[in-house]
Structure formats: C-alpha cells, structure tokens
mmCIF file of C-alpha atoms and ligand atoms in Angstrom:
data_model
loop_
_atom_site.group_PDB
_atom_site.id
_atom_site.type_symbol
_atom_site.label_atom_id
_atom_site.label_comp_id
_atom_site.label_asym_id
_atom_site.label_seq_id
_atom_site.Cartn_x
_atom_site.Cartn_y
_atom_site.Cartn_z
ATOM 1 C CA MET A 1 56.235 43.935 156.040
ATOM 2 C CA LEU A 2 55.046 47.066 158.475
ATOM 3 C CA ILE A 3 56.977 48.536 159.216
ATOM 4 C CA LEU A 4 56.532 52.118 161.836
ATOM 5 C CA GLY A 5 58.826 54.988 161.449
ATOM 6 C CA VAL A 6 58.882 57.593 164.041
ATOM 7 C CA GLU A 7 60.822 60.887 163.162
ATOM 8 C CA THR A 8 61.473 63.309 166.452
ATOM 9 C CA SER A 9 64.988 65.015 165.936
ATOM 10 C CA CYS A 10 63.802 68.838 165.120
ATOM 11 C CA ASP A 11 60.045 70.614 165.814
ATOM 12 C CA GLU A 12 58.263 67.795 164.252
ATOM 13 C CA THR A 13 56.785 65.027 165.788
ATOM 14 C CA SER A 14 55.790 62.512 163.018
ATOM 15 C CA VAL A 15 54.895 58.340 162.458
ATOM 16 C CA ALA A 16 53.757 56.597 159.912
ATOM 17 C CA LEU A 17 52.150 53.340 159.025
ATOM 18 C CA THR A 18 54.438 51.243 155.513
ATOM 19 C CA ASP A 19 53.361 48.067 154.344
ATOM 20 C CA GLY A 20 57.057 47.972 153.126
ATOM 21 C CA PRO A 21 57.783 51.151 150.615
ATOM 22 C CA ARG A 22 53.296 51.256 150.416
ATOM 23 C CA ILE A 23 52.790 54.372 152.652
ATOM 24 C CA ILE A 24 49.544 53.827 154.910
ATOM 25 C CA GLU A 25 49.187 56.707 156.911
ATOM 26 C CA SER A 26 51.488 58.932 157.935
ATOM 27 C CA VAL A 27 50.900 62.222 160.377
ATOM 28 C CA THR A 28 53.121 65.219 161.480
ATOM 29 C CA TYR A 29 52.666 67.731 163.753
ATOM 30 C CA THR A 30 55.008 70.754 163.398
ATOM 31 C CA GLN A 31 55.099 72.297 166.776
ATOM 32 C CA LEU A 32 54.246 75.989 166.420
ATOM 33 C CA GLU A 33 55.129 77.061 170.362
ATOM 34 C CA HIS A 34 58.580 78.178 168.558
ATOM 35 C CA GLY A 35 57.094 81.035 166.589
ATOM 36 C CA ALA A 36 57.818 83.186 169.708
ATOM 37 C CA PHE A 37 61.381 82.669 171.087
ATOM 38 C CA GLY A 38 62.415 83.192 166.453
ATOM 39 C CA GLY A 39 63.735 79.925 167.140
ATOM 40 C CA VAL A 40 64.313 76.010 167.861
ATOM 41 C CA VAL A 41 63.678 76.117 172.269
ATOM 42 C CA PRO A 42 65.018 72.492 172.193
ATOM 43 C CA GLU A 43 63.596 71.900 175.790
ATOM 44 C CA LEU A 44 59.859 73.070 174.775
ATOM 45 C CA ALA A 45 60.298 70.456 171.765
ATOM 46 C CA SER A 46 61.261 67.475 173.688
ATOM 47 C CA ARG A 47 57.918 68.026 175.956
ATOM 48 C CA ALA A 48 55.532 68.183 172.779
ATOM 49 C CA HIS A 49 56.747 65.287 171.000
ATOM 50 C CA LEU A 50 56.724 63.902 174.985
ATOM 51 C CA GLN A 51 52.906 64.814 174.113
ATOM 52 C CA LYS A 52 51.732 64.138 170.541
ATOM 53 C CA ILE A 53 53.438 60.360 170.831
ATOM 54 C CA ASP A 54 50.858 58.319 171.852
ATOM 55 C CA ARG A 55 48.475 60.300 170.211
ATOM 56 C CA LEU A 56 49.639 60.364 166.458
ATOM 57 C CA THR A 57 50.668 57.341 166.762
ATOM 58 C CA GLU A 58 47.450 55.799 167.810
ATOM 59 C CA GLN A 59 45.767 57.814 164.687
ATOM 60 C CA VAL A 60 47.895 55.916 162.424
ATOM 61 C CA LEU A 61 48.006 51.782 163.931
ATOM 62 C CA ALA A 62 43.755 53.094 164.067
ATOM 63 C CA ARG A 63 43.510 53.985 159.712
ATOM 64 C CA HIS A 64 45.732 50.235 158.727
ATOM 65 C CA THR A 65 43.435 48.683 161.834
ATOM 66 C CA ALA A 66 46.764 47.154 162.859
ATOM 67 C CA ARG A 67 47.789 45.640 166.236
ATOM 68 C CA LEU A 68 50.566 46.907 168.125
ATOM 69 C CA ALA A 69 51.915 43.550 167.465
ATOM 70 C CA ASP A 70 51.291 43.470 163.345
ATOM 71 C CA ILE A 71 54.395 45.514 163.397
ATOM 72 C CA ASP A 72 57.126 43.851 161.575
ATOM 73 C CA LEU A 73 59.962 46.075 162.433
ATOM 74 C CA ILE A 74 59.951 50.022 164.113
ATOM 75 C CA ALA A 75 62.368 52.785 162.083
ATOM 76 C CA VAL A 76 63.785 55.668 164.428
ATOM 77 C CA THR A 77 65.305 58.669 163.532
ATOM 78 C CA ASP A 78 68.393 58.034 165.947
ATOM 79 C CA SER A 79 71.053 61.353 164.851
ATOM 80 C CA PRO A 80 71.728 63.403 164.061
ATOM 81 C CA GLY A 81 68.921 65.599 166.155
ATOM 82 C CA LEU A 82 68.496 67.723 169.298
ATOM 83 C CA ALA A 83 69.329 66.007 172.182
ATOM 84 C CA GLY A 84 66.463 66.080 174.025
ATOM 85 C CA ALA A 85 64.428 64.911 170.540
ATOM 86 C CA LEU A 86 65.036 62.675 169.692
ATOM 87 C CA LEU A 87 65.526 61.500 173.258
ATOM 88 C CA VAL A 88 61.709 60.850 172.839
ATOM 89 C CA GLY A 89 61.324 58.668 169.605
ATOM 90 C CA VAL A 90 64.210 56.543 169.958
ATOM 91 C CA SER A 91 62.719 56.229 174.021
ATOM 92 C CA PHE A 92 59.612 54.826 172.983
ATOM 93 C CA SER A 93 60.637 52.809 169.671
ATOM 94 C CA LEU A 94 62.503 50.917 172.599
ATOM 95 C CA GLY A 95 59.394 51.066 175.340
ATOM 96 C CA LEU A 96 57.329 49.009 171.754
ATOM 97 C CA SER A 97 60.176 47.154 171.025
ATOM 98 C CA ARG A 98 60.728 45.630 174.189
ATOM 99 C CA GLY A 99 56.915 45.494 175.287
ATOM 100 C CA TYR A 100 55.738 43.684 171.685
ATOM 101 C CA GLY A 101 58.599 42.124 170.544
ATOM 102 C CA ILE A 102 59.184 44.568 167.656
ATOM 103 C CA GLN A 103 62.701 44.630 165.975
ATOM 104 C CA VAL A 104 63.934 48.217 166.064
ATOM 105 C CA ALA A 105 66.629 49.881 163.350
ATOM 106 C CA GLY A 106 67.701 53.432 164.633
ATOM 107 C CA VAL A 107 68.196 55.781 160.792
ATOM 108 C CA HIS A 108 70.152 58.645 160.536
ATOM 109 C CA HIS A 109 68.535 61.627 159.377
ATOM 110 C CA LEU A 110 69.874 63.335 156.449
ATOM 111 C CA GLU A 111 69.872 58.836 154.547
ATOM 112 C CA GLY A 112 65.639 59.274 156.103
ATOM 113 C CA HIS A 113 65.612 62.915 154.123
ATOM 114 C CA ILE A 114 67.868 60.720 150.871
ATOM 115 C CA CYS A 115 65.165 57.999 150.978
ATOM 116 C CA ALA A 116 61.712 60.608 150.255
ATOM 117 C CA ALA A 117 62.898 61.138 147.288
ATOM 118 C CA MET A 118 62.483 57.388 146.199
ATOM 119 C CA ILE A 119 59.188 57.275 147.517
ATOM 120 C CA GLU A 120 56.889 58.689 144.359
ATOM 121 C CA GLN A 121 58.918 57.542 142.470
ATOM 122 C CA THR A 122 62.029 54.741 141.207
ATOM 123 C CA ILE A 123 65.924 55.915 141.010
ATOM 124 C CA ALA A 124 68.800 54.561 139.964
ATOM 125 C CA PHE A 125 72.271 54.491 141.759
ATOM 126 C CA PRO A 126 74.752 56.846 141.621
ATOM 127 C CA PHE A 127 72.534 59.628 141.990
ATOM 128 C CA LEU A 128 74.037 62.576 143.335
ATOM 129 C CA ALA A 129 72.056 64.018 146.760
ATOM 130 C CA LEU A 130 71.416 67.758 147.950
ATOM 131 C CA VAL A 131 70.814 67.189 151.249
ATOM 132 C CA VAL A 132 69.104 71.495 152.546
ATOM 133 C CA SER A 133 67.259 71.616 155.537
ATOM 134 C CA GLY A 134 66.756 74.208 158.726
ATOM 135 C CA GLY A 135 70.455 72.423 159.717
ATOM 136 C CA HIS A 136 72.202 70.678 157.080
ATOM 137 C CA THR A 137 73.282 71.864 153.712
ATOM 138 C CA VAL A 138 75.519 68.725 152.172
ATOM 139 C CA MET A 139 75.751 67.212 149.071
ATOM 140 C CA TYR A 140 76.891 62.707 148.310
ATOM 141 C CA ARG A 141 77.491 60.962 145.974
ATOM 142 C CA VAL A 142 75.241 58.044 146.545
ATOM 143 C CA ASP A 143 76.115 54.564 144.753
ATOM 144 C CA ASP A 144 73.420 52.678 147.708
ATOM 145 C CA ILE A 145 71.512 53.002 151.077
ATOM 146 C CA GLY A 146 74.880 52.941 153.206
ATOM 147 C CA ARG A 147 77.822 53.719 150.327
ATOM 148 C CA TYR A 148 77.818 57.433 150.650
ATOM 149 C CA GLN A 149 80.287 59.592 150.038
ATOM 150 C CA CYS A 150 80.234 63.524 150.992
ATOM 151 C CA LEU A 151 81.107 65.918 147.983
ATOM 152 C CA GLY A 152 80.801 69.277 149.807
ATOM 153 C CA GLN A 153 78.881 71.204 152.293
ATOM 154 C CA THR A 154 78.157 74.732 154.264
ATOM 155 C CA VAL A 155 81.017 75.091 155.608
ATOM 156 C CA ASP A 156 79.417 78.147 158.322
ATOM 157 C CA ASP A 157 74.835 78.451 157.857
ATOM 158 C CA ALA A 158 73.049 76.372 156.198
ATOM 159 C CA ALA A 159 70.628 76.979 153.838
ATOM 160 C CA GLY A 160 66.912 76.836 155.391
ATOM 161 C CA GLU A 161 68.682 78.299 158.681
ATOM 162 C CA ALA A 162 70.023 81.549 156.505
ATOM 163 C CA PHE A 163 66.029 81.190 154.910
ATOM 164 C CA ASP A 164 64.957 81.730 158.871
ATOM 165 C CA LYS A 165 67.450 84.020 159.331
ATOM 166 C CA VAL A 166 66.541 86.660 157.016
ATOM 167 C CA GLY A 167 62.903 85.807 158.086
ATOM 168 C CA LYS A 168 63.236 87.193 161.069
ATOM 169 C CA LEU A 169 66.163 89.862 159.912
ATOM 170 C CA LEU A 170 62.349 91.270 157.885
ATOM 171 C CA GLY A 171 59.385 90.583 161.478
ATOM 172 C CA TYR A 172 58.139 87.302 159.839
ATOM 173 C CA THR A 173 58.004 84.083 162.238
ATOM 174 C CA TYR A 174 60.402 80.717 162.324
ATOM 175 C CA PRO A 175 60.606 79.086 160.686
ATOM 176 C CA ALA A 176 60.315 81.596 156.953
ATOM 177 C CA GLY A 177 61.686 79.467 154.516
ATOM 178 C CA ARG A 178 57.978 78.934 153.261
ATOM 179 C CA THR A 179 56.926 82.729 153.784
ATOM 180 C CA ILE A 180 60.190 84.261 151.879
ATOM 181 C CA ASP A 181 59.025 81.812 148.802
ATOM 182 C CA GLU A 182 55.142 83.500 148.602
ATOM 183 C CA ALA A 183 56.742 86.868 149.304
ATOM 184 C CA ALA A 184 59.593 86.499 146.145
ATOM 185 C CA LYS A 185 56.307 84.643 144.486
ATOM 186 C CA ALA A 186 54.192 87.161 144.854
ATOM 187 C CA CYS A 187 56.383 89.983 143.585
ATOM 188 C CA GLU A 188 57.201 90.441 140.534
ATOM 189 C CA SER A 189 61.445 91.601 140.181
ATOM 190 C CA ALA A 190 63.783 92.655 142.692
ATOM 191 C CA GLY A 191 64.901 95.704 140.998
ATOM 192 C CA ASP A 192 68.470 95.815 140.939
ATOM 193 C CA LEU A 193 68.763 94.109 144.108
ATOM 194 C CA ARG A 194 71.429 91.658 143.655
ATOM 195 C CA PHE A 195 72.813 89.580 146.845
ATOM 196 C CA PRO A 196 75.831 87.717 146.836
ATOM 197 C CA ILE A 197 76.244 84.187 145.917
ATOM 198 C CA ALA A 198 78.992 82.261 147.635
ATOM 199 C CA ARG A 199 81.659 80.199 146.427
ATOM 200 C CA PRO A 200 84.111 78.893 149.434
ATOM 201 C CA ALA A 201 87.592 79.351 147.883
ATOM 202 C CA THR A 202 87.655 74.714 149.796
ATOM 203 C CA SER A 203 89.212 71.567 147.744
ATOM 204 C CA ARG A 204 85.759 70.245 147.572
ATOM 205 C CA HIS A 205 82.058 71.407 146.664
ATOM 206 C CA ASP A 206 81.308 73.363 149.517
ATOM 207 C CA PHE A 207 78.202 76.590 150.241
ATOM 208 C CA SER A 208 78.212 79.587 152.385
ATOM 209 C CA PHE A 209 75.939 81.615 153.406
ATOM 210 C CA SER A 210 76.701 83.158 156.277
ATOM 211 C CA GLY A 211 78.243 86.327 153.905
ATOM 212 C CA LEU A 212 74.257 86.246 151.815
ATOM 213 C CA LYS A 213 72.570 86.596 155.109
ATOM 214 C CA THR A 214 74.808 89.517 156.633
ATOM 215 C CA ALA A 215 74.383 90.968 153.426
ATOM 216 C CA VAL A 216 70.114 91.189 154.046
ATOM 217 C CA LYS A 217 71.658 93.219 156.774
ATOM 218 C CA TYR A 218 73.460 95.802 156.046
ATOM 219 C CA HIS A 219 70.809 95.903 153.093
ATOM 220 C CA VAL A 220 68.027 96.660 155.316
ATOM 221 C CA GLU A 221 70.252 98.922 158.780
ATOM 222 C CA GLN A 222 70.786 100.976 156.350
ATOM 223 C CA ARG A 223 67.697 102.065 155.863
ATOM 224 C CA THR A 224 66.765 104.723 157.313
ATOM 225 C CA ALA A 225 62.737 104.201 156.097
ATOM 226 C CA PRO A 226 60.877 101.097 157.309
ATOM 227 C CA LEU A 227 60.476 98.457 155.258
ATOM 228 C CA SER A 228 56.990 98.063 152.634
ATOM 229 C CA ASP A 229 55.633 95.357 151.733
ATOM 230 C CA LEU A 230 57.418 95.995 148.080
ATOM 231 C CA ASP A 231 60.667 96.526 149.763
ATOM 232 C CA ARG A 232 60.315 93.219 151.443
ATOM 233 C CA GLY A 233 59.129 90.963 148.010
ATOM 234 C CA ARG A 234 62.063 92.840 146.824
ATOM 235 C CA ILE A 235 64.576 91.627 149.173
ATOM 236 C CA CYS A 236 62.862 87.858 149.294
ATOM 237 C CA LYS A 237 63.031 87.628 145.744
ATOM 238 C CA ALA A 238 67.163 88.543 145.796
ATOM 239 C CA PHE A 239 67.852 86.988 148.396
ATOM 240 C CA GLN A 240 65.847 84.032 147.715
ATOM 241 C CA HIS A 241 67.993 84.358 143.438
ATOM 242 C CA ALA A 242 71.440 84.844 146.117
ATOM 243 C CA THR A 243 70.855 81.100 147.275
ATOM 244 C CA VAL A 244 69.334 79.103 144.626
ATOM 245 C CA GLU A 245 71.411 80.108 142.372
ATOM 246 C CA ALA A 246 74.486 79.571 144.805
ATOM 247 C CA LEU A 247 72.716 75.530 145.617
ATOM 248 C CA VAL A 248 72.207 74.762 142.421
ATOM 249 C CA GLN A 249 75.212 75.825 140.858
ATOM 250 C CA GLY A 250 77.641 73.346 143.943
ATOM 251 C CA VAL A 251 75.676 70.432 142.412
ATOM 252 C CA GLN A 252 76.047 72.369 139.089
ATOM 253 C CA SER A 253 79.853 71.239 139.393
ATOM 254 C CA ALA A 254 79.701 68.855 141.483
ATOM 255 C CA ALA A 255 77.513 66.799 138.977
ATOM 256 C CA THR A 256 80.133 67.350 136.704
ATOM 257 C CA ALA A 257 83.437 66.106 138.314
ATOM 258 C CA HIS A 258 82.425 63.099 139.467
ATOM 259 C CA GLY A 259 80.379 61.759 136.090
ATOM 260 C CA LEU A 260 76.706 61.713 137.966
ATOM 261 C CA GLU A 261 73.698 62.181 135.734
ATOM 262 C CA ARG A 262 70.496 62.147 138.792
ATOM 263 C CA ILE A 263 70.257 64.860 141.125
ATOM 264 C CA VAL A 264 68.502 64.023 144.228
ATOM 265 C CA CYS A 265 67.417 67.440 145.780
ATOM 266 C CA THR A 266 65.523 66.755 149.312
ATOM 267 C CA GLY A 267 65.419 68.169 152.920
ATOM 268 C CA GLY A 268 62.508 71.686 154.070
ATOM 269 C CA VAL A 269 64.437 73.298 151.438
ATOM 270 C CA ALA A 270 63.949 71.204 148.724
ATOM 271 C CA ALA A 271 60.291 72.387 149.228
ATOM 272 C CA ASN A 272 60.855 75.991 147.670
ATOM 273 C CA GLY A 273 59.432 77.010 144.784
ATOM 274 C CA ALA A 274 62.011 78.502 142.322
ATOM 275 C CA LEU A 275 65.154 75.761 143.584
ATOM 276 C CA ARG A 276 62.123 73.572 142.257
ATOM 277 C CA ALA A 277 62.063 75.455 139.154
ATOM 278 C CA ARG A 278 65.716 75.836 139.007
ATOM 279 C CA LEU A 279 66.884 72.393 139.121
ATOM 280 C CA ARG A 280 63.991 71.195 136.544
ATOM 281 C CA GLU A 281 65.517 73.401 134.170
ATOM 282 C CA VAL A 282 69.364 72.905 135.201
ATOM 283 C CA PHE A 283 68.787 68.883 134.988
ATOM 284 C CA GLY A 284 66.099 68.604 133.506
ATOM 285 C CA GLN A 285 63.699 64.708 134.126
ATOM 286 C CA ASN A 286 67.050 63.895 136.102
ATOM 287 C CA ALA A 287 66.235 65.966 138.790
ATOM 288 C CA TYR A 288 64.197 64.402 142.011
ATOM 289 C CA VAL A 289 63.156 66.333 143.985
ATOM 290 C CA PRO A 290 59.851 64.464 146.506
ATOM 291 C CA SER A 291 57.136 66.794 146.699
ATOM 292 C CA PRO A 292 56.991 69.068 149.467
ATOM 293 C CA LYS A 293 55.156 66.995 152.151
ATOM 294 C CA TYR A 294 57.807 64.519 152.231
ATOM 295 C CA CYS A 295 61.128 67.577 151.508
ATOM 296 C CA THR A 296 59.828 68.780 155.715
ATOM 297 C CA ASP A 297 60.489 66.855 158.090
ATOM 298 C CA ASN A 298 58.111 63.711 158.896
ATOM 299 C CA ALA A 299 58.052 59.849 159.679
ATOM 300 C CA ALA A 300 57.429 57.803 155.481
ATOM 301 C CA MET A 301 60.992 58.353 155.152
ATOM 302 C CA ILE A 302 62.831 56.910 158.556
ATOM 303 C CA ALA A 303 60.356 54.299 157.369
ATOM 304 C CA ARG A 304 61.358 54.054 153.530
ATOM 305 C CA ALA A 305 65.128 53.971 155.031
ATOM 306 C CA GLY A 306 63.929 51.823 157.678
ATOM 307 C CA TYR A 307 62.726 49.180 154.244
ATOM 308 C CA GLU A 308 65.233 49.358 152.496
ATOM 309 C CA ARG A 309 67.721 48.410 154.519
ATOM 310 C CA ALA A 310 66.715 45.611 155.546
ATOM 311 C CA THR A 311 66.186 44.527 152.202
ATOM 312 C CA ARG A 312 69.782 44.814 152.211
ATOM 313 C CA CYS A 313 70.474 43.268 155.948
ATOM 314 C CA LEU A 314 71.641 46.884 156.745
ATOM 315 C CA LEU A 315 69.860 47.110 159.561
ATOM 316 C CA VAL A 316 71.330 48.502 163.356
ATOM 317 C CA PRO A 317 69.936 48.835 166.731
ATOM 318 C CA PRO A 318 69.418 52.891 167.265
ATOM 319 C CA ARG A 319 72.678 54.227 167.999
ATOM 320 C CA MET A 320 71.780 58.112 169.459
ATOM 321 C CA SER A 321 73.554 60.468 168.631
ATOM 322 C CA PRO A 322 73.039 64.558 168.143
ATOM 323 C CA SER A 323 75.777 64.602 165.161
ATOM 324 C CA ARG A 324 76.848 61.411 164.120
ATOM 325 C CA GLU A 325 77.896 62.042 160.341
ATOM 326 C CA LEU A 326 76.741 60.443 157.686
ATOM 327 C CA CYS A 327 79.980 59.440 156.271
HETATM 328 O O1 LIG B 1 64.424 69.527 156.564
HETATM 329 P P1 LIG B 1 62.803 69.927 157.877
HETATM 330 O O2 LIG B 1 62.010 69.705 158.244
HETATM 331 O O3 LIG B 1 64.094 70.500 158.817
HETATM 332 C C1 LIG B 1 65.254 69.128 159.493
HETATM 333 O O4 LIG B 1 65.743 68.690 159.076
HETATM 334 O O5 LIG B 1 66.612 71.347 159.720
HETATM 335 O O6 LIG B 1 63.776 71.938 156.720
HETATM 336 C C2 LIG B 1 63.283 72.631 157.413
HETATM 337 C C3 LIG B 1 63.909 73.937 157.175
HETATM 338 C C4 LIG B 1 63.420 75.571 158.283
HETATM 339 O O7 LIG B 1 64.965 76.356 157.736
HETATM 340 C C5 LIG B 1 62.195 76.125 157.013
HETATM 341 O O8 LIG B 1 62.071 77.576 156.344
HETATM 342 C C6 LIG B 1 62.124 75.444 155.496
HETATM 343 O O9 LIG B 1 63.359 74.224 156.500
HETATM 344 N N1 LIG B 1 61.211 75.483 154.698
HETATM 345 C C7 LIG B 1 62.316 75.907 153.505
HETATM 346 C C8 LIG B 1 60.763 75.993 152.509
HETATM 347 N N2 LIG B 1 59.832 75.174 152.838
HETATM 348 C C9 LIG B 1 60.565 74.789 154.296
HETATM 349 N N3 LIG B 1 62.640 76.767 153.028
HETATM 350 C C10 LIG B 1 62.518 77.808 151.613
HETATM 351 N N4 LIG B 1 61.390 77.451 150.647
HETATM 352 C C11 LIG B 1 59.906 76.495 151.276
HETATM 353 N N5 LIG B 1 59.257 76.572 150.917
HETATM 354 ZN ZN1 LIG B 2 65.266 67.445 158.046
#
C-alpha cells in the first residue's frame, strides 16, 4: 500500500512516501525565513509551503520511480495548526486526489506525533503518550489508534514555546530549543542557579511553563553586567533542568494514577538530550522516544498515522480545522 504523507501545519513543509509501515523516502524543508522575526509568521509560512510542496513531492516520488497514479492513499495533516499553512497541504492533497483518483484522508497532527513513536519500534497498547512541542504539551492514555483520553496538558505555554521564548531572552535565533539543548550540554554546571518546577493545582496532571519563563526573564533583567557565554550556559542548564523535571514528574504521576507502564514521548521537544536521558533513567526499557528526526514535524509520521487508520478502517476525509482537539 503506497502512502503519500503531507505535513504543512506550521513551519516545516514535509512529504513522505511509504509502503505500508516502511518509509521509502521522507523529505522535510524547515523554513528559516521566520528566524529574523523571533517566531513563525503565518503568511510567510503559507507562501513557503506553496513554493516547496511540488518540488518535495517530485523528489520523494523520484526516489521510488513511483508515479502519482500508483499511490493508494494520501494522508494529510488537516488540524490543528496555522489555518493558511494547513490549507496549502490540504488543497494540494485534494488536488492530487481529484486529478489522479487517489483516496485522501485527514490526520490529526498530534496523532501523527504519537505514530512517530511506532516508526522504529513496536509498542503494545495501552501506553501513555506525552506530546511535547512548540504548540502543545499534552498527555494521553492511548488504548489504540483513535482511542485517546487526555490526562493533562499545559495550562499556559507549551514547553517548546518556553524554550523558544527563553532563547529569545538570551539572544538566540528562533527556534531556540536545539541551541539551548547544546548550550546546556556544553555547560558543566548551573552552579547554585535554580528555577521553579511548577505543578499546577488542578484535578488532572497538568503542566505550567509561563512562571518558569518569567523567572528566567526576571533573572536576566536583574543582571547589571552583560551576559557572558558562561552565564547563558548556566541559565540554559537550569531552565532545561526545571522543564525536564516538570515533564518527567507529570508523566510519573499520570502513569502511576492510570496504571500505565509504557511511556511514549514525542514532538519537537522530545529531541532534547536531557529529557531523553531522564526518561530512560526513570522508565528504562518502557520509555519509547523516536529518533530526533521523527520527533520534530515530519510527513513520515503522518503517512504512518494514515497506515494505522487504514488498517483499522478509520480513514476520514480531511476536515480542516486550526484548533480541533484529538479527543
Ligand atoms: O513538533 P515541532 O517540530 O513543531 C510543533 O508541532 O510545534 O516542535 C518544534 C518545537 C520548537 O519549540 C523547538 O524549539 C523545539 O520543538 N525543539 C527542541 C529541541 N529541538 C526542537 N526543544 C528542546 N530541545 C531540542 N533539542
Ligand atoms: Zn508538531
């Protein structure tokens, strides 16, 4: 079953070709044009998707000498995301569907992130999935594909958003998650610098990152001398520690409360070295984290979600929505 995956929900234009669960090719263009603005500019994102999507599709098809007419299914991210950006991928997919008579199915972006964890390893249901990215920080009980229960989520900023905002305070280019990860790794110790680990007083296993971000802001503002590289490294290390601990503690409490042994961590922030190491330390073999290239937005995970849905007769046409919840 040849599946074309299409992902354009934010600032990555990505197209993948799979044969059932096997990836033939997956190419991703990360839009660098947002760096100068300190965050994603929706209009620029839509234009960049439009400029790249044809060429990327030709590239993945050339890898297999496949023709569009050979494709059995197009799986496209239809929600949530930036409206104009989603529209590019969905319209492109509907156009191919009309032109070549191919079935097209909509995929929820967060279901795609969950399915990214299945690309390289087999995971038995049920499991807990923490999706932690620039737009989301949310935990689900996953009983099967299509059967999700939300166990908690951020009450304010997403963890990736906190990485990007702290990066901005330190003068790093957007997106700053990877730069902070590297600066923290290069710094031996944060010294006596500590930032708060928030636990919101809610009835679920929720997260909060806006207080942490503000604590970093006050710390930077209180400094009289300009920040040195060592200062930046220490701030990155202390901030990253507080973020990782908040995430891991949230997962621990939700997993215990819901009797879940297996833990999936996915989404852009799951590429973080300290988070990956801590999850392995706490959950051992029961921690399932995709390779970094499948953590950040990519179309291979969308194609995989299409495949999982197809095998369960759960395919639905695209229902483009910038804010549809997974459950
Ligand atoms: O999943 P993703 O590619 O896009 C969204 O769906 O949001 O995640 C992007 C987010 C950005 O906030 C970026 O700074 C963060 O993931 N990120 C990281 C790392 N690599 C990407 N955060 C921490 N450490 C990293 N190594
Ligand atoms: Zn994402």
